[in-house]
C-alpha cells in the first residue's frame, strides 16, 4: 500500500463544475503539498499546509490531521485547470523529503 | 526572483556521452533537490543537498553524479547512461526545513532522451 493515496485517478468535468480531489496518507507528516503539473511541463506548488484550510483564487485546500486526509477543491472549473494534480507529504522523519501520490489527471471540457 | 531555472530544456545523448544538467535559483533557498519523473508517474527523489552538502542519496546509480558548487547552483553530471534513464529530470528548491507558508519551487525540467 502506498503511503499517499489519491482519488480519483482520472476526472473529467464540464466547465463551471465544482471539483474535489482527495488525498489520504498513512504516515505522520509535518506538511502536505498540492502540486499541479501541465503536460510536458514542470511542477507548480499550489499549497503547502499543515492544518486547517487555505484558499487561493478558485482553489481551496483543506487538511484533517487526525483523519490523515486532505482535499483540493476547484470552484467554477475552467479548461485551463486541466492538468495532473499531485498530493505529496513531508514525513515527520525526513524534513527534506517528499512522498508523492500517483496524481489525479483532470480534464475540464468546455 | 521566484524561479528555478533549468538548462537545457531538452537533451538527447548517446550511451557513451558525458553531459550535465544545470539548475539555478536566487531565492536564498539552502535545500536543493533532483527528481526523476517517468511518463505518467509521480516524481522520484534522487538527491537532496542541504547547505551545499549531500544529505540524501536515494540509492541512485553512480552514472548520475550530483554537484552543488554554491548555494545557488545544482548540477547533475551524466555519464554512460542507459536508455531506461530517459525521463524528465526536475530540480527543486526550498528552505532546508519546510516552514509554514513555504512552498517548494520546481524548475520546468530537462527532458532527457538516451539513445
JSON list of N, CA and C in Angstrom, two decimals, chain B residues 43-78:
[
{"chain": "B", "resi": 43, "resn": "UNK", "atom": "N", "xyz": [7.03, 12.08, -9.54]},
{"chain": "B", "resi": 43, "resn": "UNK", "atom": "CA", "xyz": [8.49, 12.24, -9.45]},
{"chain": "B", "resi": 43, "resn": "UNK", "atom": "C", "xyz": [9.08, 11.30, -8.40]},
{"chain": "B", "resi": 44, "resn": "UNK", "atom": "N", "xyz": [10.32, 10.88, -8.65]},
{"chain": "B", "resi": 44, "resn": "UNK", "atom": "CA", "xyz": [11.07, 10.08, -7.68]},
{"chain": "B", "resi": 44, "resn": "UNK", "atom": "C", "xyz": [12.29, 10.87, -7.22]},
{"chain": "B", "resi": 45, "resn": "UNK", "atom": "N", "xyz": [12.46, 10.96, -5.93]},
{"chain": "B", "resi": 45, "resn": "UNK", "atom": "CA", "xyz": [13.59, 11.71, -5.41]},
{"chain": "B", "resi": 45, "resn": "UNK", "atom": "C", "xyz": [14.89, 10.99, -5.73]},
{"chain": "B", "resi": 46, "resn": "UNK", "atom": "N", "xyz": [15.87, 11.78, -6.16]},
{"chain": "B", "resi": 46, "resn": "UNK", "atom": "CA", "xyz": [17.21, 11.23, -6.41]},
{"chain": "B", "resi": 46, "resn": "UNK", "atom": "C", "xyz": [18.20, 11.70, -5.34]},
{"chain": "B", "resi": 47, "resn": "UNK", "atom": "N", "xyz": [18.31, 13.02, -5.23]},
{"chain": "B", "resi": 47, "resn": "UNK", "atom": "CA", "xyz": [19.31, 13.61, -4.32]},
{"chain": "B", "resi": 47, "resn": "UNK", "atom": "C", "xyz": [18.73, 14.84, -3.62]},
{"chain": "B", "resi": 48, "resn": "UNK", "atom": "N", "xyz": [19.22, 15.08, -2.40]},
{"chain": "B", "resi": 48, "resn": "UNK", "atom": "CA", "xyz": [18.92, 16.32, -1.70]},
{"chain": "B", "resi": 48, "resn": "UNK", "atom": "C", "xyz": [20.23, 16.92, -1.21]},
{"chain": "B", "resi": 49, "resn": "UNK", "atom": "N", "xyz": [20.42, 18.20, -1.48]},
{"chain": "B", "resi": 49, "resn": "UNK", "atom": "CA", "xyz": [21.53, 18.96, -0.92]},
{"chain": "B", "resi": 49, "resn": "UNK", "atom": "C", "xyz": [20.97, 19.95, 0.09]},
{"chain": "B", "resi": 50, "resn": "UNK", "atom": "N", "xyz": [21.60, 19.97, 1.27]},
{"chain": "B", "resi": 50, "resn": "UNK", "atom": "CA", "xyz": [21.21, 20.92, 2.30]},
{"chain": "B", "resi": 50, "resn": "UNK", "atom": "C", "xyz": [22.46, 21.68, 2.70]},
{"chain": "B", "resi": 51, "resn": "UNK", "atom": "N", "xyz": [22.40, 22.98, 2.58]},
{"chain": "B", "resi": 51, "resn": "UNK", "atom": "CA", "xyz": [23.58, 23.83, 2.84]},
{"chain": "B", "resi": 51, "resn": "UNK", "atom": "C", "xyz": [24.80, 23.32, 2.07]},
{"chain": "B", "resi": 52, "resn": "UNK", "atom": "N", "xyz": [24.57, 23.03, 0.79]},
{"chain": "B", "resi": 52, "resn": "UNK", "atom": "CA", "xyz": [25.59, 22.65, -0.16]},
{"chain": "B", "resi": 52, "resn": "UNK", "atom": "C", "xyz": [26.24, 21.28, 0.14]},
{"chain": "B", "resi": 53, "resn": "UNK", "atom": "N", "xyz": [25.66, 20.54, 1.06]},
{"chain": "B", "resi": 53, "resn": "UNK", "atom": "CA", "xyz": [26.17, 19.20, 1.35]},
{"chain": "B", "resi": 53, "resn": "UNK", "atom": "C", "xyz": [25.11, 18.16, 1.00]},
{"chain": "B", "resi": 54, "resn": "UNK", "atom": "N", "xyz": [25.56, 17.05, 0.44]},
{"chain": "B", "resi": 54, "resn": "UNK", "atom": "CA", "xyz": [24.64, 15.99, 0.07]},
{"chain": "B", "resi": 54, "resn": "UNK", "atom": "C", "xyz": [24.05, 15.37, 1.33]},
{"chain": "B", "resi": 55, "resn": "UNK", "atom": "N", "xyz": [22.73, 15.45, 1.46]},
{"chain": "B", "resi": 55, "resn": "UNK", "atom": "CA", "xyz": [22.11, 14.92, 2.68]},
{"chain": "B", "resi": 55, "resn": "UNK", "atom": "C", "xyz": [21.28, 13.66, 2.40]},
{"chain": "B", "resi": 56, "resn": "UNK", "atom": "N", "xyz": [20.78, 13.52, 1.19]},
{"chain": "B", "resi": 56, "resn": "UNK", "atom": "CA", "xyz": [20.02, 12.32, 0.84]},
{"chain": "B", "resi": 56, "resn": "UNK", "atom": "C", "xyz": [20.46, 11.86, -0.55]},
{"chain": "B", "resi": 57, "resn": "UNK", "atom": "N", "xyz": [20.80, 10.58, -0.66]},
{"chain": "B", "resi": 57, "resn": "UNK", "atom": "CA", "xyz": [21.06, 9.92, -1.93]},
{"chain": "B", "resi": 57, "resn": "UNK", "atom": "C", "xyz": [20.19, 8.68, -1.94]},
{"chain": "B", "resi": 58, "resn": "UNK", "atom": "N", "xyz": [19.17, 8.67, -2.81]},
{"chain": "B", "resi": 58, "resn": "UNK", "atom": "CA", "xyz": [18.21, 7.58, -2.81]},
{"chain": "B", "resi": 58, "resn": "UNK", "atom": "C", "xyz": [18.71, 6.40, -3.63]},
{"chain": "B", "resi": 59, "resn": "UNK", "atom": "N", "xyz": [19.91, 5.91, -3.28]},
{"chain": "B", "resi": 59, "resn": "UNK", "atom": "CA", "xyz": [20.48, 4.72, -3.95]},
{"chain": "B", "resi": 59, "resn": "UNK", "atom": "C", "xyz": [20.50, 4.88, -5.47]},
{"chain": "B", "resi": 60, "resn": "UNK", "atom": "N", "xyz": [20.93, 6.05, -5.88]},
{"chain": "B", "resi": 60, "resn": "UNK", "atom": "CA", "xyz": [20.98, 6.34, -7.32]},
{"chain": "B", "resi": 60, "resn": "UNK", "atom": "C", "xyz": [22.27, 5.77, -7.91]},
{"chain": "B", "resi": 61, "resn": "UNK", "atom": "N", "xyz": [22.20, 5.16, -9.11]},
{"chain": "B", "resi": 61, "resn": "UNK", "atom": "CA", "xyz": [23.42, 4.61, -9.72]},
{"chain": "B", "resi": 61, "resn": "UNK", "atom": "C", "xyz": [24.50, 5.67, -9.91]},
{"chain": "B", "resi": 62, "resn": "UNK", "atom": "N", "xyz": [25.75, 5.22, -9.87]},
{"chain": "B", "resi": 62, "resn": "UNK", "atom": "CA", "xyz": [26.87, 6.16, -9.90]},
{"chain": "B", "resi": 62, "resn": "UNK", "atom": "C", "xyz": [27.02, 6.86, -11.25]},
{"chain": "B", "resi": 63, "resn": "UNK", "atom": "N", "xyz": [26.30, 6.42, -12.26]},
{"chain": "B", "resi": 63, "resn": "UNK", "atom": "CA", "xyz": [26.35, 7.12, -13.55]},
{"chain": "B", "resi": 63, "resn": "UNK", "atom": "C", "xyz": [25.69, 8.50, -13.44]},
{"chain": "B", "resi": 64, "resn": "UNK", "atom": "N", "xyz": [24.98, 8.75, -12.33]},
{"chain": "B", "resi": 64, "resn": "UNK", "atom": "CA", "xyz": [24.45, 10.07, -12.02]},
{"chain": "B", "resi": 64, "resn": "UNK", "atom": "C", "xyz": [25.30, 10.65, -10.89]},
{"chain": "B", "resi": 65, "resn": "UNK", "atom": "N", "xyz": [25.89, 11.80, -11.12]},
{"chain": "B", "resi": 65, "resn": "UNK", "atom": "CA", "xyz": [26.77, 12.40, -10.13]},
{"chain": "B", "resi": 65, "resn": "UNK", "atom": "C", "xyz": [26.34, 13.83, -9.85]},
{"chain": "B", "resi": 66, "resn": "UNK", "atom": "N", "xyz": [25.79, 14.10, -8.66]},
{"chain": "B", "resi": 66, "resn": "UNK", "atom": "CA", "xyz": [25.35, 15.47, -8.37]},
{"chain": "B", "resi": 66, "resn": "UNK", "atom": "C", "xyz": [26.51, 16.33, -7.88]},
{"chain": "B", "resi": 67, "resn": "UNK", "atom": "N", "xyz": [26.31, 17.63, -8.02]},
{"chain": "B", "resi": 67, "resn": "UNK", "atom": "CA", "xyz": [27.31, 18.58, -7.54]},
{"chain": "B", "resi": 67, "resn": "UNK", "atom": "C", "xyz": [26.60, 19.87, -7.15]},
{"chain": "B", "resi": 68, "resn": "UNK", "atom": "N", "xyz": [26.98, 20.44, -6.02]},
{"chain": "B", "resi": 68, "resn": "UNK", "atom": "CA", "xyz": [26.39, 21.71, -5.60]},
{"chain": "B", "resi": 68, "resn": "UNK", "atom": "C", "xyz": [27.53, 22.69, -5.34]},
{"chain": "B", "resi": 69, "resn": "UNK", "atom": "N", "xyz": [27.99, 23.41, -6.37]},
{"chain": "B", "resi": 69, "resn": "UNK", "atom": "CA", "xyz": [29.18, 24.25, -6.23]},
{"chain": "B", "resi": 69, "resn": "UNK", "atom": "C", "xyz": [28.97, 25.47, -5.33]},
{"chain": "B", "resi": 70, "resn": "UNK", "atom": "N", "xyz": [27.74, 25.96, -5.24]},
{"chain": "B", "resi": 70, "resn": "UNK", "atom": "CA", "xyz": [27.44, 27.05, -4.31]},
{"chain": "B", "resi": 70, "resn": "UNK", "atom": "C", "xyz": [25.94, 27.03, -3.99]},
{"chain": "B", "resi": 71, "resn": "UNK", "atom": "N", "xyz": [25.51, 27.98, -3.19]},
{"chain": "B", "resi": 71, "resn": "UNK", "atom": "CA", "xyz": [24.14, 27.92, -2.68]},
{"chain": "B", "resi": 71, "resn": "UNK", "atom": "C", "xyz": [23.09, 28.19, -3.74]},
{"chain": "B", "resi": 72, "resn": "UNK", "atom": "N", "xyz": [23.49, 28.65, -4.93]},
{"chain": "B", "resi": 72, "resn": "UNK", "atom": "CA", "xyz": [22.53, 28.96, -5.98]},
{"chain": "B", "resi": 72, "resn": "UNK", "atom": "C", "xyz": [22.49, 27.93, -7.10]},
{"chain": "B", "resi": 73, "resn": "UNK", "atom": "N", "xyz": [23.49, 27.08, -7.16]},
{"chain": "B", "resi": 73, "resn": "UNK", "atom": "CA", "xyz": [23.65, 26.19, -8.32]},
{"chain": "B", "resi": 73, "resn": "UNK", "atom": "C", "xyz": [23.61, 24.73, -7.91]},
{"chain": "B", "resi": 74, "resn": "UNK", "atom": "N", "xyz": [23.00, 23.93, -8.78]},
{"chain": "B", "resi": 74, "resn": "UNK", "atom": "CA", "xyz": [22.99, 22.49, -8.59]},
{"chain": "B", "resi": 74, "resn": "UNK", "atom": "C", "xyz": [23.18, 21.85, -9.96]},
{"chain": "B", "resi": 75, "resn": "UNK", "atom": "N", "xyz": [24.13, 20.96, -10.04]},
{"chain": "B", "resi": 75, "resn": "UNK", "atom": "CA", "xyz": [24.39, 20.27, -11.29]},
{"chain": "B", "resi": 75, "resn": "UNK", "atom": "C", "xyz": [24.12, 18.78, -11.15]},
{"chain": "B", "resi": 76, "resn": "UNK", "atom": "N", "xyz": [23.83, 18.14, -12.27]},
{"chain": "B", "resi": 76, "resn": "UNK", "atom": "CA", "xyz": [23.73, 16.69, -12.31]},
{"chain": "B", "resi": 76, "resn": "UNK", "atom": "C", "xyz": [24.55, 16.21, -13.50]},
{"chain": "B", "resi": 77, "resn": "UNK", "atom": "N", "xyz": [25.67, 15.56, -13.20]},
{"chain": "B", "resi": 77, "resn": "UNK", "atom": "CA", "xyz": [26.56, 15.08, -14.24]},
{"chain": "B", "resi": 77, "resn": "UNK", "atom": "C", "xyz": [26.15, 13.67, -14.64]},
{"chain": "B", "resi": 78, "resn": "UNK", "atom": "N", "xyz": [26.11, 13.47, -15.97]},
{"chain": "B", "resi": 78, "resn": "UNK", "atom": "CA", "xyz": [25.60, 12.22, -16.52]},
{"chain": "B", "resi": 78, "resn": "UNK", "atom": "C", "xyz": [26.70, 11.54, -17.33]}
]
